PDB file of C-alpha atoms in Angstrom:
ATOM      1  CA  UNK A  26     -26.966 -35.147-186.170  1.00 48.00           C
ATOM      2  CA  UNK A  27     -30.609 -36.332-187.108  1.00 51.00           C
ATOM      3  CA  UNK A  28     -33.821 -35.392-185.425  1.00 50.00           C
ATOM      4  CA  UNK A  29     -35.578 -37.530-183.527  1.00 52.00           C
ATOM      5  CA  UNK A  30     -39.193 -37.731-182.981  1.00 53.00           C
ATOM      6  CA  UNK A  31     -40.664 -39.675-180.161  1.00 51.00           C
ATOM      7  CA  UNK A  32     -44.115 -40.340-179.518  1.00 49.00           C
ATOM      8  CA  UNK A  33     -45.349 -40.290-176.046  1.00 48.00           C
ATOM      9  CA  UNK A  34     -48.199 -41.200-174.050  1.00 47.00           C
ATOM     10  CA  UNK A  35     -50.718 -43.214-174.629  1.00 47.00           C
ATOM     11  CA  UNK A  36     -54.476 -43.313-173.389  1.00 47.00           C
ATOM     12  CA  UNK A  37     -53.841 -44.498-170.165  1.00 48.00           C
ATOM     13  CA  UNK A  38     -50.739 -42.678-169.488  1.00 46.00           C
ATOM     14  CA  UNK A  39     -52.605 -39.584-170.344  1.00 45.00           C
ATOM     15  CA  UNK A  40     -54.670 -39.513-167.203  1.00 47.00           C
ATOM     16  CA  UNK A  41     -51.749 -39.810-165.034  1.00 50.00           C
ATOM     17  CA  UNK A  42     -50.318 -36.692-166.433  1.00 49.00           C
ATOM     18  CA  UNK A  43     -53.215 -34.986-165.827  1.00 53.00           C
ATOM     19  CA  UNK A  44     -54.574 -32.428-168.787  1.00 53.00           C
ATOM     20  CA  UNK A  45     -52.103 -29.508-169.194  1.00 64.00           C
ATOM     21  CA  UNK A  46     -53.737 -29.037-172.856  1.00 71.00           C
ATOM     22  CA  UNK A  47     -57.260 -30.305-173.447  1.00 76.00           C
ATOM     23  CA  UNK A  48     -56.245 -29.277-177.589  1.00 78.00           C
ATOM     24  CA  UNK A  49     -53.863 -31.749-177.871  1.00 77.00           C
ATOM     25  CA  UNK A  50     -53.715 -35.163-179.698  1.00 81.00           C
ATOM     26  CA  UNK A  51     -52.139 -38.493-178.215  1.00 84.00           C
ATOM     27  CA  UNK A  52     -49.831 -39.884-178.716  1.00 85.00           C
ATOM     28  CA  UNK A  53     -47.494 -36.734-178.382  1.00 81.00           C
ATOM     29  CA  UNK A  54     -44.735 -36.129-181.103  1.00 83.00           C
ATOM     30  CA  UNK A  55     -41.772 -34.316-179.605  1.00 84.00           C
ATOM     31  CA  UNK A  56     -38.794 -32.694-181.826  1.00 85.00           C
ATOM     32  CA  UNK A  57     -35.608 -33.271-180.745  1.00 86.00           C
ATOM     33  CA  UNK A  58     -33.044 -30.593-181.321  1.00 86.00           C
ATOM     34  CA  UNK A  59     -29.811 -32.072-183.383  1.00 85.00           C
ATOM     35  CA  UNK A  60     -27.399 -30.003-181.661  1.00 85.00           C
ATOM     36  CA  UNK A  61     -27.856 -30.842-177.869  1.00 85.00           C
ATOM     37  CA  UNK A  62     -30.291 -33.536-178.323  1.00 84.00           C
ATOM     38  CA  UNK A  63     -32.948 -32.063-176.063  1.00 85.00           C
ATOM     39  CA  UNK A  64     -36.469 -31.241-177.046  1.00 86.00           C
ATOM     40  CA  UNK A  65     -36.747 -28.000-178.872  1.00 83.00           C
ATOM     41  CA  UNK A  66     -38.164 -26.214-176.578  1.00 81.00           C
ATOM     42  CA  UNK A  67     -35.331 -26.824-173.887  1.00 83.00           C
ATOM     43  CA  UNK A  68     -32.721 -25.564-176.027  1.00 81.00           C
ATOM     44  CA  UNK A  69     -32.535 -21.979-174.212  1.00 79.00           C
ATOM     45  CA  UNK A  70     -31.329 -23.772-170.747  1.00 82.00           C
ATOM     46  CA  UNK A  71     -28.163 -25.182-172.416  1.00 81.00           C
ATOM     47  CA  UNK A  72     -24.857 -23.596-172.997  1.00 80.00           C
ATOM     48  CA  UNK A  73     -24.641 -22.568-176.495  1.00 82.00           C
ATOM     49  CA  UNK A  74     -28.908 -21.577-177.107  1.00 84.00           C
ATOM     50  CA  UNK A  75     -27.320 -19.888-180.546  1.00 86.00           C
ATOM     51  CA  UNK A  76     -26.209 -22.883-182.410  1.00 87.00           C
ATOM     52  CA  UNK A  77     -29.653 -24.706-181.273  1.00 85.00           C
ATOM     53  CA  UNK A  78     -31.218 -21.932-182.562  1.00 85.00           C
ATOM     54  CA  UNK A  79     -29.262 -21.685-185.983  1.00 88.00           C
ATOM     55  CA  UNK A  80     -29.988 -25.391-186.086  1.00 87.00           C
ATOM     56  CA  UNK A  81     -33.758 -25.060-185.520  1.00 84.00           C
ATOM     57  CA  UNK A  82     -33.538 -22.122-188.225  1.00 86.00           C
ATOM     58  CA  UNK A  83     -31.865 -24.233-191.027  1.00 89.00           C
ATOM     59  CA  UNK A  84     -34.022 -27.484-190.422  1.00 88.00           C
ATOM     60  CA  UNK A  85     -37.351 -27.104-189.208  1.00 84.00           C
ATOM     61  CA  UNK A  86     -38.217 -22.759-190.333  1.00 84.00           C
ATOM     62  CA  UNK A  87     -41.981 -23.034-189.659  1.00 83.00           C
ATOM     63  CA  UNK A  88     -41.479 -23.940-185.721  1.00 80.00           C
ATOM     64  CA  UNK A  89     -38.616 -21.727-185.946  1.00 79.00           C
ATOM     65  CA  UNK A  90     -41.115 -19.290-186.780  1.00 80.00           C
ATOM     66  CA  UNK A  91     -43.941 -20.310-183.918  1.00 77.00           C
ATOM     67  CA  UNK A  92     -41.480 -20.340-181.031  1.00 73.00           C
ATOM     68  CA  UNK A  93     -39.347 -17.231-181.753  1.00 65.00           C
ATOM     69  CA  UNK A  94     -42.870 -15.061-181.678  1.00 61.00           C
ATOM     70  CA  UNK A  95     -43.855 -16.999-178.636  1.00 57.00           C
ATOM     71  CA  UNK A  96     -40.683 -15.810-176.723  1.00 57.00           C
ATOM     72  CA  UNK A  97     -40.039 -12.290-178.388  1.00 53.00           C
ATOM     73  CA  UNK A  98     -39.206  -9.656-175.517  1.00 51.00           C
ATOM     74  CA  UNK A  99     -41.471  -6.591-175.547  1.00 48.00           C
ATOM     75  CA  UNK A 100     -39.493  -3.474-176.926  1.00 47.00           C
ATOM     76  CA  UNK A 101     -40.621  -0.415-176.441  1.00 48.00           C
ATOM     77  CA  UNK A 102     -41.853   2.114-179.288  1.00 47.00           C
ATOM     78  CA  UNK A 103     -39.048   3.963-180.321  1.00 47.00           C
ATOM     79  CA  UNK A 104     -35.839   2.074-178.862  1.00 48.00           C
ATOM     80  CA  UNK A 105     -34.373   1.679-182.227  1.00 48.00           C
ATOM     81  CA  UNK A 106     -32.425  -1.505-183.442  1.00 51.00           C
ATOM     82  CA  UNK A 107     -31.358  -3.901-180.286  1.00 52.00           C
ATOM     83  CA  UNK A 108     -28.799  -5.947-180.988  1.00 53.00           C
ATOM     84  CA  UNK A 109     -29.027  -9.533-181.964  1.00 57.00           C
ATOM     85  CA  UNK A 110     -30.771 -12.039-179.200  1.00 55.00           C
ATOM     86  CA  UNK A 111     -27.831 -14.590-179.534  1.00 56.00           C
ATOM     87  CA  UNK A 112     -25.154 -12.073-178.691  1.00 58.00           C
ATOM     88  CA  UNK A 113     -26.887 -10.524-176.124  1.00 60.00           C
ATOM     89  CA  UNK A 114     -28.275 -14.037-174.606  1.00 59.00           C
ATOM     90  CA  UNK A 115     -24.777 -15.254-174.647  1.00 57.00           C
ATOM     91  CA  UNK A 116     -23.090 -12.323-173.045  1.00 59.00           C
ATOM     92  CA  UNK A 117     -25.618 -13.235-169.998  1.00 60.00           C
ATOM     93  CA  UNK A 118     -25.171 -16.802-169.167  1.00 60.00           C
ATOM     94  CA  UNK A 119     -22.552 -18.202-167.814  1.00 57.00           C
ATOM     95  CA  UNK A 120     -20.679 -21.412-169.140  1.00 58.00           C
ATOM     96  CA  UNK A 121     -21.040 -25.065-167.674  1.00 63.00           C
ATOM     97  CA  UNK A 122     -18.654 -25.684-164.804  1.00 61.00           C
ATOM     98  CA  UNK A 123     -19.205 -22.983-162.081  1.00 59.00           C
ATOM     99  CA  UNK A 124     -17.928 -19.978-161.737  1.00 60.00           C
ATOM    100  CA  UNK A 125     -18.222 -17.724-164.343  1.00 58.00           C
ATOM    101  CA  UNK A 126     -15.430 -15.781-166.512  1.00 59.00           C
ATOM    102  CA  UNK A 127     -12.766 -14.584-164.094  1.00 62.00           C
ATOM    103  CA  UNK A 128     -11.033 -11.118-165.992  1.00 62.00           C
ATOM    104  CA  UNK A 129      -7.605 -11.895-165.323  1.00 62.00           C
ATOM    105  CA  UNK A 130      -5.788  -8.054-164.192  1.00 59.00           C
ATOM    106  CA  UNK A 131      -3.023  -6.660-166.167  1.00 59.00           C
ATOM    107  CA  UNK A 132       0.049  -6.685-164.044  1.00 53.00           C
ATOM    108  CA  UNK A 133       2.299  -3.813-164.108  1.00 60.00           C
ATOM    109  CA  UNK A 134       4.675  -4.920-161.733  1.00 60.00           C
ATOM    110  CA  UNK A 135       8.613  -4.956-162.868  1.00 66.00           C
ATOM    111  CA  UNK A 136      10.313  -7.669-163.294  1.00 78.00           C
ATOM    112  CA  UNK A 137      11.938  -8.731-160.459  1.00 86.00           C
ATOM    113  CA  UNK A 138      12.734 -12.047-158.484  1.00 87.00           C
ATOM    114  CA  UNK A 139      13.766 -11.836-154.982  1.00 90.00           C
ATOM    115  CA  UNK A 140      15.207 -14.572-152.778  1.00 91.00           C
ATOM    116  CA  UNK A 141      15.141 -13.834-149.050  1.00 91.00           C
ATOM    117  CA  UNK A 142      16.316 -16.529-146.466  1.00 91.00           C
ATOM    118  CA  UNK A 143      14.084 -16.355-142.890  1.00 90.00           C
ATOM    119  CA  UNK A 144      14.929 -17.796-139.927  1.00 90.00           C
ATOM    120  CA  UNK A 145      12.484 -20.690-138.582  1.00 86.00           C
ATOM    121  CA  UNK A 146      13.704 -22.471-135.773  1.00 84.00           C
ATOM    122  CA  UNK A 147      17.193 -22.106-133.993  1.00 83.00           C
ATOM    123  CA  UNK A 148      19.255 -22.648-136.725  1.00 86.00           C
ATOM    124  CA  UNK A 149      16.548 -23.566-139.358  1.00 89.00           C
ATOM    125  CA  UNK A 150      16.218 -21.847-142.436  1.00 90.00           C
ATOM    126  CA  UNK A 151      13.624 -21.433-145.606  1.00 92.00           C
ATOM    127  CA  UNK A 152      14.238 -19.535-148.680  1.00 92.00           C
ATOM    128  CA  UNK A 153      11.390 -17.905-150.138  1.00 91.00           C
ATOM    129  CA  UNK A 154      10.959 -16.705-153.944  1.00 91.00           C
ATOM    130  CA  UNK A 155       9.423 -14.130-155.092  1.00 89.00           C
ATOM    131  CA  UNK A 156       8.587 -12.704-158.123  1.00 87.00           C
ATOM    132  CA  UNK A 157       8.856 -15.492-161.083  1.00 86.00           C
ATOM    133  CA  UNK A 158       5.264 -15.023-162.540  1.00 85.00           C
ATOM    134  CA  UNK A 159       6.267 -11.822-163.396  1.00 85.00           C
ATOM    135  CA  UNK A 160       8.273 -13.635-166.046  1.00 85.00           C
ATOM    136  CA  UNK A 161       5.293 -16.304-166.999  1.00 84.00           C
ATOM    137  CA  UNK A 162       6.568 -18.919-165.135  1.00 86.00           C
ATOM    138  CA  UNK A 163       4.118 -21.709-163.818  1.00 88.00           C
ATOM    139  CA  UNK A 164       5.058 -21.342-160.177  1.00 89.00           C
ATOM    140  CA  UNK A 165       3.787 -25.059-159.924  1.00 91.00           C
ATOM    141  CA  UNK A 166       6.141 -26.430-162.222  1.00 92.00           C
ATOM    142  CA  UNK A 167       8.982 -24.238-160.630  1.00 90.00           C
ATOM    143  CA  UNK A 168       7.834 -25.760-157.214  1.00 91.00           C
ATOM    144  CA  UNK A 169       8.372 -29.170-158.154  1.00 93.00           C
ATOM    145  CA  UNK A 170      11.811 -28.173-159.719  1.00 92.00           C
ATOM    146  CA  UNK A 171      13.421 -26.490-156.870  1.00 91.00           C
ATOM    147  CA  UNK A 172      11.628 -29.288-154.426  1.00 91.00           C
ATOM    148  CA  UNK A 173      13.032 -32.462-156.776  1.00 93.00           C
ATOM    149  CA  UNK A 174      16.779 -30.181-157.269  1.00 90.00           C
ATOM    150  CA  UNK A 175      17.378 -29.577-153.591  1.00 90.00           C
ATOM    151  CA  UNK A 176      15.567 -32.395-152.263  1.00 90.00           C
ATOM    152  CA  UNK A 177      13.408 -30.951-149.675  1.00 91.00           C
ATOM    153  CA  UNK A 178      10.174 -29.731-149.669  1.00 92.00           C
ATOM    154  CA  UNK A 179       9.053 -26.651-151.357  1.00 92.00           C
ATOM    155  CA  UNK A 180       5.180 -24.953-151.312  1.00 91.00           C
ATOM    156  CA  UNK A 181       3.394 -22.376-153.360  1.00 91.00           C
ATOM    157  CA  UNK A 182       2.196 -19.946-150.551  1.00 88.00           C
ATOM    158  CA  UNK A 183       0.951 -16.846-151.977  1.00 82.00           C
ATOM    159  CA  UNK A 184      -0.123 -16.054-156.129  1.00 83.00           C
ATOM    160  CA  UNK A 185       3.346 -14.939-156.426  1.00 86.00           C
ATOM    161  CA  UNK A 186       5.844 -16.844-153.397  1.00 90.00           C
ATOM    162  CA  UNK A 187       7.590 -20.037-153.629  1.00 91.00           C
ATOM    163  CA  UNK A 188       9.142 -21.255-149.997  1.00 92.00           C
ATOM    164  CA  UNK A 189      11.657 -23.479-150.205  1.00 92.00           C
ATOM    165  CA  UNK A 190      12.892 -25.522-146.727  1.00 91.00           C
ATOM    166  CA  UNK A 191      16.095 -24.766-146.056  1.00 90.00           C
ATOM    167  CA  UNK A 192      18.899 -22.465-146.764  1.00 89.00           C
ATOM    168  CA  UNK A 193      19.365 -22.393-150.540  1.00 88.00           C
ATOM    169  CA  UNK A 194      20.273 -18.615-151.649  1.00 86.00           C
ATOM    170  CA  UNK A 195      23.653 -19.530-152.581  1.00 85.00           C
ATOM    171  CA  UNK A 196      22.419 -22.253-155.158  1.00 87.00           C
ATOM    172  CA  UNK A 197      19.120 -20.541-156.341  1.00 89.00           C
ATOM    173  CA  UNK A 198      20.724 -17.866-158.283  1.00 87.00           C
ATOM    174  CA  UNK A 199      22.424 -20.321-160.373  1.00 88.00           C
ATOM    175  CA  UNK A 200      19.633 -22.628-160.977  1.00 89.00           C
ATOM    176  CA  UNK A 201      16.773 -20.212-161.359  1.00 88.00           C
ATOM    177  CA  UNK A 202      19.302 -18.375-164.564  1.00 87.00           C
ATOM    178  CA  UNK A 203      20.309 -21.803-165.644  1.00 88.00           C
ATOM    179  CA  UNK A 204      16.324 -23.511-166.024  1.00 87.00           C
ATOM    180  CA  UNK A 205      14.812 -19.922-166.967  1.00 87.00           C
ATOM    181  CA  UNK A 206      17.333 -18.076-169.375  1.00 85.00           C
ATOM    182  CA  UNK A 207      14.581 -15.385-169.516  1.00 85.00           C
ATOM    183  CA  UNK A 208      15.825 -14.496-166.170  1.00 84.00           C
ATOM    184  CA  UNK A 209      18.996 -12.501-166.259  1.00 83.00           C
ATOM    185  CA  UNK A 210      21.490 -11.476-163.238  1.00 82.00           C
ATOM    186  CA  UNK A 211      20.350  -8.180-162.981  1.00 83.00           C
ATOM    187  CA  UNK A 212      16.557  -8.888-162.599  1.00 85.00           C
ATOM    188  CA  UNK A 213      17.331 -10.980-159.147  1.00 86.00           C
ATOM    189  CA  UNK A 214      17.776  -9.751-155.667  1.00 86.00           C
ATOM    190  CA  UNK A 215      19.026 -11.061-152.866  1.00 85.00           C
ATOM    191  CA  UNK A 216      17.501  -9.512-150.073  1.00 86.00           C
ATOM    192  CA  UNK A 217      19.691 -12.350-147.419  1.00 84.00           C
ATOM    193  CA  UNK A 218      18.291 -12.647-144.303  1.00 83.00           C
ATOM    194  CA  UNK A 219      14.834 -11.332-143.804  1.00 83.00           C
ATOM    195  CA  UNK A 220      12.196 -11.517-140.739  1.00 81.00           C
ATOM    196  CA  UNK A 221       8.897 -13.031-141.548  1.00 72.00           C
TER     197      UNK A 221
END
C-alpha cells in the first residue's frame, strides 16, 4: 500500500477548530499509515499496532524516531532488559470481535458414549447421548444426522448431550458405529431406561 498525505484545513476552517497548537502551519499534512490506512498516530488503537509499527519503521525512520521517544514507558534504573514493546503490547489487547481468547481445557475424560432412554409423558420416550465429543465429533453435525435418520427432532442440550425424541436405543448403536467408525462396541453403554 502507498501513503497518503492529505492536507487539511484551511484559514477559515482553522478558527472553527479552535487552536490546539499555535506552532503549527495550515494547511495540515497528515501521514497515513499503509498498513491500516489510519493516520500514524492512530495506529496503536488497531489490532495488529506491530505491523503498523514495522511499516512506519521501514518507510518513514525519522517520524519513526519522533513518535517512539514521545511514547517510551518510563523504566526504572536497574530493571534490566524488558522485553520487546510489540510482544508485550500484543499479549495485552484483545482481538476485534468481542470476547477475548477463550483457553479451551484439556479433557481427561474416557472415552465413552452412553445412550439412556427417559420417560416423558405416559408412554413417551427420548433418547439422550452422551459422550461423542469425547471422540471429536461436532455434536451439531451429529444432531442433524440422528434428527434427518430418525425423522424426529433432536437438540444439543448440554456441551456434551444430544436428546433425541423418541425411543431410539435399539437403532443408535448401529448408526452411531456405522457414521463414526472411530467409535467401537465396547466404548458404548447402554444405560436403558433412566430417570431424568
Amino acid at each position: 500500500m502507498a501513503t497518503t498525505e492529505m492536507e487539511s484545513g484551511s484559514s477559515d476552517s482553522r478558527s472553527e477548530q479552535g487552536t490546539a497548537d499555535p506552532d503549527s502551519k495550515y494547511p495540515l499534512k497528515v501521514l497515513y499509515c499503509g498498513v491500516c490506512s489510519l493516520p500514524t498516530e492512530y495506529c496503536e488503537y488497531m489490532p495488529e499496532p506491530a505491523k503498523c509499527r514495522q511499516w512506519l519503521e521501514k518507510n518513514f525512520p525519522d517520524v519513526f524516531a519522533r513518535m517512539t521517544v514521545a511514547n517510551a514507558p518510563k523504566q526504572e534504573p536497574g530493571t534490566g532488559d524488558a522485553p520487546p514493546a510489540g510482544e508485550e503490547e500484543e499479549k495485552k489487547k484483545q482481538k476485534r470481535g468481542g470476547r477475548g481468547q477463550i483457553k479451551q481445557k484439556k479433557k481427561t475424560v474416557p472415552q465413552k458414549v452412553t445412550i439412556a432412554k427417559i420417560p416423558r409423558a405416559k408412554k413417551k420416550y427420548v433418547t439422550r447421548v452422551c459422550g461423542l465429543a469425547t471422540f471429536d465429533i461436532d455434536l451439531k453435525e451429529a444432531q442433524r444426522f440422528f434428527a434427518q435418520k430418525f425423522s424426529c427432532g433432536a437438540s444439543v442440550t448440554a456441551e456434551d448431550e444430544i436428546i433425541i425424541q423418541g425411543d431410539f436405543t435399539d437403532d443408535i448403536i448401529d448408526v452411531i458405529q456405522e457414521k463414526w467408525p472411530e467409535v467401537d462396541d465396547d466404548s458404548i453403554d447402554d444405560l436403558g431406561e433412566v430417570k431424568k
